[in-house]
Coordinates of C-alpha atoms in Angstrom, one line a residue:
M174 CA -24.5 -18.2 5.7
P175 CA -22.1 -14.8 5.5
F176 CA -21.8 -15.5 2.1
R177 CA -25.0 -15.8 1.4
V178 CA -25.3 -12.8 3.3
L179 CA -22.9 -10.9 1.1
A180 CA -24.4 -12.4 -2.3
D181 CA -27.9 -10.4 -0.9
V182 CA -26.0 -7.2 -0.2
V183 CA -24.1 -7.3 -3.6
A184 CA -27.5 -7.8 -5.4
V185 CA -29.1 -5.0 -3.8
T186 CA -25.8 -2.7 -4.5
H187 CA -26.3 -3.7 -7.8
V188 CA -30.3 -2.7 -8.5
A189 CA -29.2 0.4 -6.2
F190 CA -26.3 0.9 -9.3
I191 CA -28.8 0.5 -12.1
A192 CA -31.5 3.0 -10.3
Y193 CA -28.7 5.7 -10.5
V194 CA -27.7 4.7 -13.9
V195 CA -31.3 5.4 -14.8
A196 CA -32.4 8.6 -12.4
G197 CA -28.8 9.4 -11.3
G198 CA -28.7 12.7 -13.8
F199 CA -31.5 14.4 -11.9
L200 CA -29.5 14.2 -8.7
A201 CA -27.2 16.4 -10.5
W202 CA -30.0 18.7 -10.8
R203 CA -29.4 19.2 -7.0
W204 CA -26.0 18.5 -6.7
P205 CA -24.2 19.4 -10.2
R206 CA -20.8 17.7 -8.9
T207 CA -22.6 14.5 -9.1
I208 CA -22.6 14.7 -13.0
G209 CA -19.0 13.4 -13.4
P210 CA -19.7 9.6 -11.3
H211 CA -23.1 9.7 -13.0
A212 CA -21.7 9.6 -16.8
L213 CA -18.9 7.4 -15.7
A214 CA -22.0 5.1 -14.2
V215 CA -23.8 5.6 -17.7
A216 CA -21.2 4.6 -19.4
W217 CA -20.6 1.5 -17.6
G218 CA -24.0 0.8 -17.6
F219 CA -24.8 0.8 -20.7
G220 CA -21.2 -0.5 -22.0
T221 CA -22.6 -3.7 -20.3
I222 CA -25.3 -3.9 -22.1
L223 CA -24.4 -2.6 -25.8
I224 CA -20.7 -4.2 -25.7
G225 CA -20.8 -6.5 -23.4
F226 CA -18.3 -5.4 -20.5
D227 CA -18.4 -8.1 -17.3
C228 CA -19.5 -6.2 -14.5
P229 CA -17.5 -6.7 -11.1
L230 CA -21.0 -6.4 -9.4
T231 CA -22.4 -9.5 -11.2
Y232 CA -18.9 -11.6 -10.5
A233 CA -18.6 -10.3 -6.6
E234 CA -22.0 -11.7 -6.8
N235 CA -21.1 -15.3 -8.2
W236 CA -18.2 -15.5 -6.6
A237 CA -20.2 -15.2 -3.3
R238 CA -23.0 -17.4 -4.4
R239 CA -20.6 -20.2 -5.0
R240 CA -18.8 -19.7 -1.2
A241 CA -22.5 -19.8 -0.2
G242 CA -23.4 -23.0 -1.9
V243 CA -25.8 -21.5 -4.4
G244 CA -25.6 -22.0 -7.5
E245 CA -24.3 -19.1 -9.7
L246 CA -26.2 -16.3 -11.7
P247 CA -27.3 -17.4 -15.2
A248 CA -24.7 -16.8 -18.1
A249 CA -27.2 -14.2 -19.2
G250 CA -26.6 -12.2 -15.9
F251 CA -28.0 -10.0 -13.3
I252 CA -30.9 -8.0 -15.1
D253 CA -31.9 -11.2 -17.2
H254 CA -32.5 -13.2 -13.8
Y255 CA -33.6 -10.6 -11.4
L256 CA -35.6 -8.1 -13.4
T257 CA -36.2 -9.7 -17.1
G258 CA -39.5 -11.6 -16.3
V259 CA -40.1 -10.8 -12.7
I260 CA -40.2 -6.8 -13.0
Y261 CA -41.2 -6.5 -16.8
P262 CA -42.1 -9.3 -19.3
D263 CA -39.8 -10.8 -21.3
S264 CA -41.4 -8.6 -24.3
A265 CA -40.9 -5.2 -23.0
L266 CA -36.7 -5.7 -22.8
G267 CA -36.5 -3.6 -25.5
S268 CA -39.1 -0.8 -24.5
V269 CA -37.4 -0.8 -21.1
R270 CA -33.8 0.0 -22.3
A271 CA -35.3 2.9 -24.5
L272 CA -36.7 4.3 -21.3
A273 CA -34.2 3.8 -19.2
A274 CA -32.1 5.7 -22.0
L275 CA -34.7 8.1 -22.4
A276 CA -34.5 9.1 -18.7
V277 CA -30.5 9.6 -18.6
L278 CA -30.7 12.0 -21.9
V279 CA -33.6 13.6 -20.1
S280 CA -31.9 14.3 -17.4
W281 CA -28.7 15.5 -18.9
L282 CA -30.7 18.0 -21.1
G283 CA -32.5 19.2 -17.8
Y284 CA -28.6 19.1 -16.3
A285 CA -27.2 21.2 -19.2
R286 CA -30.0 23.9 -19.2
R287 CA -29.8 24.5 -15.5
Y288 CA -25.8 24.9 -15.8
Q289 CA -26.4 27.5 -18.6
R290 CA -29.0 29.3 -16.6
R291 CA -26.6 29.4 -13.8
L292 CA -23.5 30.5 -16.0
S293 CA -25.7 33.4 -17.4
S294 CA -27.0 34.4 -14.0
R295 CA -23.1 34.8 -13.2
V296 CA -22.6 36.8 -16.4
V297 CA -24.9 39.6 -15.4

């Protein structure tokens, strides 16, 4: 039972990480020092999709699931198991990825604009 709970905690952490990748740049508008950790999270998140990095959270969940006697995630991974076909249809995967990338881009552009305004107000 404790390993099943651990697997669930890792799955929730994974969802939180994905949400942070998508929306964390907006947090940097309020807390500018979070832009560095967000950039690292984005690099890792997009790296798992574009390059195929192994995700340590998927590994941890599979480890806990094995110990709990539950089957591992499918080879396609966390997103395909929990999100694609569940939260959005399989056919929308490309659109969802594009929207996630757009959210990151918009958040970073907004951050840059706010940062420049802060710098200009200090110079005056």
